[in-house]
Backbone as a ProteinNet text record, in pm:
[ID]
protein_1_A
[PRIMARY]
GHLSLEIAVRIVCGISEALVAVHAHDIIHRDIKPDNIFLVEGREQYSDWVRLMDFGIARVMSPGATQVTSDGSRLGSMPWIAPEQIELDGPELDLRGDIYGTCSVLYEALTGQPPFGTDSVAKIVARKTKSETPPSMRTIRPEIPEALDSVVLCALARDRNLRYATMTEFAQALQDAMS
[TERTIARY]
82.2	-0.9	86.6	25.8	88.8	38.1	117.3	90.1	13.1	-59.2	-118.3	-11.8	-48.1	55.8	112.4	19.7	70.5	165.7	137.4	227.2	355.1	346.8	471.3	566.3	508.2	590.6	646.6	555.9	614.8	728.1	726	830.6	955.3	939.1	1058.8	1118.2	1035.9	1077.6	1170.7	1127.6	1213.8	1346.4	1344.2	1468.3	1556.4	1493.4	1569.4	1629	1563.3	1609.6	1735	1717.3	1845	1953.6	1934.1	2035.1	2110.8	2034.1	2090	2197.8	2165.2	2266.4	2382.9	2347.9	2463	2555.6	2500.1	2573.8	2656.4	2597.6	2682	2818.2	2824.4	2945.8	3024.7	2990.9	3054.2	3040.1	2931.9	2897.5	2799.6	2805.8	2703	2662.8	2533.9	2471.9	2493.3	2460.2	2471.1	2378.7	2281	2186.6	2059.7	2002.5	1867	1766.8	1691	1587.5	1487.4	1368.2	1261.8	1312.5	1384.5	1437.4	1521.3	1574.9	1659	1588.3	1465.6	1386.2	1289.2	1297.8	1218.7	1133.8	1007.2	908.4	880.4	875.4	847	711.9	625.7	485.8	494.6	379.6	362.7	442.7	517.9	603.2	552.5	573.9	510.8	615.7	744.1	844.7	894.7	924.6	972.7	1090.3	1188.9	1313.4	1296	1183.7	1160.8	1087.4	1013.8	916.4	1000.9	1094.3	1163.1	1304.9	1357.1	1490.2	1549.6	1669.6	1747	1854.8	1859.8	1935.2	2045.2	2117.7	2231.9	2316.4	2413.8	2528	2647.9	2617.8	2735.9	2806.4	2751.2	2839.3	2846.7	2817.6	2834.8	2981.1	3006.2	3141.4	3163.6	3272.3	3317.3	3343.1	3283.6	3303.6	3436.4	3537.7	3659.7	3749.4	3824.4	3901.2	3993.1	3977.6	4059.1	3995.1	3891.5	3830.3	3786.5	3793.1	3752.3	3606.5	3575.6	3447.1	3386.7	3452.1	3403.9	3395.8	3311.8	3298.5	3417.4	3422.5	3549.6	3546.6	3431.4	3432.4	3448.1	3487.4	3509.7	3393.9	3267.5	3161.6	3123.8	3042.5	2994.6	2852.8	2789.2	2651	2586.2	2474.9	2367.7	2268	2141.7	2039.6	1975	1986.3	1957.1	1836.7	1723.3	1600.2	1610.7	1683.1	1694	1813.6	1919.8	2049.9	2050.9	2139.2	2159.3	2237.3	2206.8	2284.7	2433.9	2484.1	2630.5	2690.9	2613.8	2664.5	2678.4	2623.2	2627.3	2764.9	2823.5	2951	3068.1	3155.4	3273.8	3369.9	3379.5	3463.8	3387.7	3273.4	3196.6	3255.9	3184.9	3227.3	3236.1	3321	3313.3	3165.3	3128.7	2997.2	2983.2	2869	2837.4	2703.6	2665.1	2530.4	2405	2439.7	2322	2267.5	2354.9	2317.2	2209.5	2227.5	2137	1998.9	2003.8	1887.7	1813.7	1879.1	1821.7	1747.4	1823.2	1770	1643.1	1655.6	1541.3	1421.5	1443.7	1338.5	1276.2	1365.9	1323.7	1233.5	1258.2	1174.3	1043.2	1041.2	910.4	830.4	902.7	834.8	758.4	826.8	773.3	656.9	677.4	577.2	450.1	455	339.8	282.5	362.1	304.8	298.9	365.3	372.2	475.1	564.1	674.1	798.5	924.5	1037.7	1034.5	1109.4	1103.5	1122.9	1206.6	1234.4	1183.7	1090.2	1031.4	1112.9	1072.7	1137.3	1181.6	1201.8	1250	1399.6	1450.7	1592	1685.9	1794.8	1898.4	1943.5	1959.1	2014	1913.2	1784.2	1685	1688	1695	1694.6	1830	1932.9	2062.6	2045.2	1995.3	1978.1	1884.4	1783.9	1686.3	1751.8	1818.7	1882.3	2000.1	2081	2190.1	2152.5	2039.2	1999.3	1882.5	1793.9	1681.8	1713.6	1660.5	1686.8	1609.2	1483	1404.6	1307.1	1254.9	1150.4	1019.7	919.7	779	733.6	653.5	586.4	496.2	500.4	418.9	259.5	236.9	91.1	45.5	137.1	77.6	33.3	77.7	45.8	-71.9	-59.7	-152.7	-190.8	-275.5	-314.1	-346.2	-385.6	-417.9	-292.3	-172.3	-55.3	-42.5	-30.4	-10.3	113.4	89.7	186	320.6	301.6	418.9	498	436	511.8	585.6	504.8	570.5	693.3	680	807.1	924.1	894.2	996.7	1067	991.9	1041	1120.5	1063.6	1136.6	1265.6	1276	1408.3	1507.1	1461.1	1547.8	1593.2	1524	1554.7	1624.8	1671.5	1734.9	1857.2	1877.8	2000.2	2119.9	2128.5	2240.7	2232.2	2323.2	2313.4	2335.1	2381.3	2392.6	2259.5	2165.4	2032.8	1939.7	1992.7	1915.1	1944.8	1863.3	1884.6	2033.8	2090.9	2226.3	2241.7	2147.6	2162.7	2022.9	2028.2	1897.2	1821.3	1879.4	1796.5	1713.3	1777.8	1705.1	1597.6	1627.2	1522.2	1403.2	1433.9	1328.8	1241.5	1308	1231.4	1144.6	1188.7	1106.8	988.9	1013.1	908.6	804.4	844.6	748	669.2	739.6	676.7	567.4	597.8	514.8	389	393.2	284.4	199.1	243.8	168.6	79.2
-119.2	7.4	124.9	242	367.3	450.2	553.9	648.5	768.9	836.1	958	1064.1	1161.3	1259.4	1346	1376.7	1441.6	1369	1239.7	1160.4	1134	1096.6	1076.5	1183.1	1309.3	1423.7	1466.5	1444.5	1476.3	1385.3	1264.4	1171.1	1216.1	1242.9	1289.9	1425.6	1511.4	1641.4	1604.6	1511.4	1471	1418.6	1324.7	1276.6	1385.1	1480.7	1593.6	1669.9	1691.6	1777.6	1699.2	1573.3	1489.5	1498.1	1479.1	1484	1616.5	1731.8	1867.2	1869.3	1814.1	1810.3	1728.7	1606.6	1512.2	1572.1	1629.2	1688.5	1800.1	1880.3	1992.1	1954.1	1821	1767.7	1689.5	1715.1	1643.4	1493.5	1439.1	1300.4	1275.3	1161.6	1115	978.8	957.1	838.8	710.7	722.8	629.9	507.5	497.2	375.2	420.9	527.9	581.5	472.1	412.6	320.3	302.1	254.6	253.9	178.7	74.5	2.5	81.9	199.3	279.2	405.4	413.5	525.6	479.6	534.7	493	614.1	585.2	684.5	674.6	794.1	814.5	873.5	807.3	854.4	970.5	1051.4	1153.3	1278.8	1286.9	1411.2	1506.9	1632.9	1732.7	1774.7	1800	1845.4	1727.5	1753.7	1641	1580.4	1666.7	1615.2	1535.7	1553.4	1472.3	1351.7	1346.1	1238.9	1129.6	1164.6	1085.8	1062.7	932.7	903.7	824.6	879.1	815.8	738.6	610.3	512.3	448.3	368.3	287	355.8	412.4	486.6	383.9	263.5	169.6	184.1	238.8	266.9	411.3	485.2	637.1	655	782.6	821.8	969.8	1013.9	1149.8	1198.6	1310.3	1367.3	1447	1391.5	1472.7	1416.1	1494.3	1442.8	1330.3	1227.7	1102.1	1013.6	1047.3	966.9	831.4	724.1	594.1	599	555.4	556.9	427.8	320.5	185.8	143.2	31.7	-27.2	-122.5	-179	-266	-393.3	-434.9	-553.3	-503.3	-378.9	-338.5	-288.2	-278.3	-236.7	-89.7	-22.8	109.2	105.7	-7.1	-23.3	7.3	59.6	58.5	-46	-14.8	-106.1	-77.4	-172.5	-146.2	-73.3	-100.4	-23.4	129.3	164.7	303.5	379.5	318.6	389.3	465.3	559.8	643.3	568.1	595.7	526.3	532.7	651.3	654.4	577.5	518.6	423	285.4	257.4	129.7	93.8	197.4	179.4	206	101.8	111.8	217.7	233.9	336.1	468.6	479	607.8	726.5	836.2	960.2	948.2	1021.6	1030.5	1056.9	983.8	1005.1	1129.9	1184.6	1304.4	1308	1413	1433.5	1412.3	1426	1418.3	1266.9	1169.1	1030.7	1016.7	1094.5	1086.1	1156.8	1255.3	1310.3	1212.1	1144.8	1044	934.4	886	783.7	838.3	951	1002.3	1019.7	1060.3	1069.5	933.2	837.2	697.5	648.7	683.8	650.4	720.1	849.4	920.8	864.4	819.3	758.5	631.7	544.6	428.5	452.2	553.1	582.2	633.7	687	745.4	659.6	560.4	461.9	318.4	290.5	141.7	66	134.4	57.5	148.7	98.1	183.7	227.6	331.3	394	297.7	205.2	120.7	-29.4	-48.1	-168.6	-250.3	-380.9	-473.9	-602	-590.8	-702.2	-750.3	-835.3	-879.3	-757.5	-774.8	-684	-640.4	-736.9	-703.9	-615.6	-635.1	-549.9	-414.1	-404.7	-255.9	-191.7	-259.1	-196.4	-152.6	-232.4	-191.7	-65.3	-68.4	44.4	172.2	170.5	281.2	338.1	256.1	302.2	336.1	288.8	318.4	423.6	423.7	518.3	658.1	761.4	882.4	905.4	871.9	882.4	773.5	740	648.6	690.3	605.2	650.9	754.1	849.9	946.1	871.4	931	876.7	881.3	979.2	1003.3	897.5	808.3	697.6	589.8	582.3	486.8	554.4	674.8	739	879.2	887.1	1020.8	1141.7	1113.6	1225	1298.9	1249.7	1307.3	1447.6	1555.8	1679.4	1683	1749.9	1759.7	1818.8	1931.5	1991.9	1901.9	1817.8	1717.6	1608.5	1567.2	1466.5	1528.1	1652.5	1715.6	1730.5	1763.6	1758.9	1615.8	1521	1384	1340.9	1365.1	1327.3	1407	1533.1	1606.8	1538	1507.6	1449.2	1310.3	1246.7	1106.1	1102.6	1216.3	1223.5	1132.2	1060.6	967.8	1040.1	1168	1251.9	1335.3	1317	1385.1	1540.3	1580.8	1722.4	1793.4	1710	1758.4	1753	1691	1687.3	1817	1830.5	1935.8	1929.7	2043.8	2057.5	2019.1	2052.9	2029.4	1969.3	1921.3	1871.2	1989	2101.6	2217.8	2254.8	2262	2294.7	2205.3	2070.3	1972.8	1990	2004.7	2018.1	2142.5	2250.8	2380.1	2352.9	2282.6	2253.5	2167.9	2077.1	1974.4	2066.1	2138.8	2231.8	2318.3	2373.2	2466.7	2389.3	2263.6	2183.4	2144.4	2144.7	2105.8	2224.1	2340.8	2466.8	2520.1
3	-2.7	-7.9	11.6	14.7	125	160.6	274	214.7	300.6	257	210.5	131.6	100.4	222.7	313.9	438.2	515.3	535.5	621.9	548.3	429.4	344.2	341.1	319.3	311.4	446.4	557	684.2	719	680.1	709.3	632.2	496.7	426.9	472.8	521.8	582.1	685.2	779.5	898.4	851.2	744.5	698.2	643.6	575.6	517.8	627.5	734	852.1	906.3	923	979	873.4	742.8	650.7	644	652.3	652.6	761.8	876.9	991.1	960.6	900.4	871.6	763.3	664.6	541.8	599.6	697.9	745	811.9	840.5	894.5	797.1	655.7	542.6	559.3	598.6	598.9	499.3	437.1	341.6	406.4	413.7	469	377.4	251	141.4	151.4	248.3	254	306.9	248.7	283.1	234.2	314.1	280.9	389.5	362.2	458.2	590.9	588.1	708.5	804.1	742.4	827	882.7	870	913.3	1022.6	1135.8	1252.7	1294	1323.5	1361.8	1504.1	1575.4	1716.2	1722.7	1803.4	1821	1914.9	1900.8	1995.5	1991.2	1878.2	1867.6	1757	1771.8	1673.6	1571.6	1613.7	1512.5	1426.9	1301.7	1212.5	1278.2	1323.1	1381.8	1494	1572.8	1684.2	1646	1535.6	1505.1	1408	1341.3	1250.3	1289.3	1296.3	1326.7	1210	1156.6	1057.9	1124.2	1088.4	1154.5	1059.3	1113.6	1041.4	957.1	1003.7	943	917.7	896.9	886.2	765.7	652.6	533.9	500.8	602	581.2	557.2	494.3	458.7	477.4	506.7	516.8	372.5	329.1	193.2	199.7	145.9	135.9	27.3	-37.6	-158.6	-104.3	-193.2	-169.9	-51.3	4.6	93.1	30	100.1	54.8	10	-114	-169	-156.1	-125	-112.4	25.7	52.3	173.8	198.3	317.2	346	259.1	197.8	114.7	-29.7	-56.2	-189.3	-274.4	-212.1	-280.3	-243	-333.4	-303	-272.3	-267.1	-258.7	-127.1	-139.9	-24.8	-64.3	-52.1	-78.8	-211.4	-300.9	-451.6	-487.2	-435.1	-488.8	-443.9	-354.1	-311.4	-349.6	-387.2	-411.2	-539.1	-542.5	-667.2	-767	-892.5	-1002.9	-988	-947.9	-939.1	-829.9	-737.7	-632.1	-687.1	-806.7	-858.7	-924.7	-995.1	-1060.9	-975.4	-960.2	-888.3	-940.9	-1067.4	-1131.7	-1166.8	-1089	-1109.2	-1043	-1042.3	-979.6	-833.8	-764.7	-616.8	-566.6	-465.8	-427.6	-345.4	-351.7	-268.3	-208.7	-154.1	-83.4	-182.6	-311.5	-398	-410.2	-365.2	-355.7	-250.1	-133.4	-26.4	-67.7	-154.9	-196.6	-284.5	-364.1	-451.5	-363.2	-260.9	-173.1	-93.4	-40	21.7	-59.1	-185.6	-280.3	-330.1	-321.1	-362.1	-253.7	-112.4	-10.6	-26.4	-58.9	-76.7	-189.5	-303.3	-420.1	-372.1	-300.5	-250.7	-145.5	-63.3	36.7	-28.8	-150.2	-218.8	-319.7	-368.4	-462.5	-435	-328.3	-275.7	-341	-419.1	-478.1	-498.8	-495.8	-513.8	-669	-699.3	-832.6	-952.1	-939	-1050.5	-1015.9	-933.3	-897.8	-801	-796.5	-699.1	-766.3	-893.1	-968.1	-922.6	-1003.5	-965.5	-963.6	-900.3	-890.1	-1030.6	-1116	-1257.8	-1327.5	-1314.4	-1379.3	-1324.3	-1194.3	-1125.9	-1173.5	-1170.1	-1218	-1366.6	-1452.6	-1587.1	-1594.4	-1525.5	-1521.7	-1481.9	-1373.8	-1306.9	-1390.1	-1460.9	-1540.5	-1678.6	-1726.5	-1868.4	-1880.6	-1778.2	-1784.1	-1727.5	-1777.6	-1726.1	-1595.3	-1584.1	-1462.6	-1458.3	-1336.3	-1324.6	-1375.1	-1383.7	-1435	-1334	-1386.4	-1310.5	-1198.4	-1075.8	-975.7	-1011.8	-1093.3	-1136	-1224	-1286.7	-1360.2	-1262.9	-1147.2	-1046.5	-960.8	-926.9	-837.1	-886.5	-971.6	-1037.2	-953.1	-830.4	-743.5	-690.1	-705.3	-662.4	-741.2	-667.4	-735.6	-832.3	-951.3	-1056.1	-1008.9	-924.2	-858.8	-776.9	-704.8	-612.1	-705.5	-804.9	-906.9	-960.7	-1005.1	-1062.2	-972.5	-844.1	-752	-729.9	-717.7	-711.1	-836.2	-949	-1075.4	-1087.4	-1045.9	-1052.3	-955	-833.9	-730.4	-772.2	-864.2	-899.4	-1042.8	-1081.7	-1218.4	-1216.7	-1323.9	-1339.6	-1327.4	-1384.7	-1381.3	-1257.3	-1158.8	-1045.1	-1053.7	-1159	-1189.7	-1208.7	-1243.6	-1273.1	-1136.7	-1032.8	-914.3	-830.6	-718.1	-624.3	-574.3	-556.9	-515	-372.7	-286.6	-143.5	-95	21.9	88.2	122.1	159.2	191.7	77.1	-40.7	-171.6	-202	-186.6	-217.4	-105.4	21.1	116.7	93.4	41.7	10.4	-104.6	-206.5	-328	-289.2	-201.2	-155.5	-74.5	12.6	74.7	-13.1	-110.3	-204.3	-290.4	-330.1	-407.9	-322.2	-192.3	-112.9	-61.7	-98.8	-51.8	-157.4
[MASK]
+++++++++++++++++++++++++++++++++++++++++++++++++++++++++++++++++++++++++++++++++++++++++++++++++++++++++++++++++++++++++++++++++++++++++++++++++++++++++++++++++++++++++++++++++++

């Protein structure tokens, strides 16, 4: 199933607030996925309501920093990672991968499926590395506002240079789309 627009956006605003703080310390999470997001009942502020967990493959963003995990991979969890995390010889990873992961979670929360489905890893890799963007959320759920769909598709661009530059910029676009 899927979540209501209000709840899904509220969760993603909480993730965004957490990642703004993480990125301010030059850290990228690299594994944003539903299993790493915990919700706390009875809280009003997004930052009090949403907890981002599991920084096991997080890395410091600095020139020459190791881009791979101890087992030699760059991967997070396939349905939610950015295309550039798939290629071992790809560009240095940066915070735009976390924006992609956050928006993948939003896409799934609103449609009930990750942006490129839940098929085999090989099929997901092919779609992520060959497609420009996933299908519009409105093809799955027509009541999603066009402005919100546009924000999500921008944040899920295959070319990270076409995504929002910062989590703050993404969060502002998300809030603007919902107002």
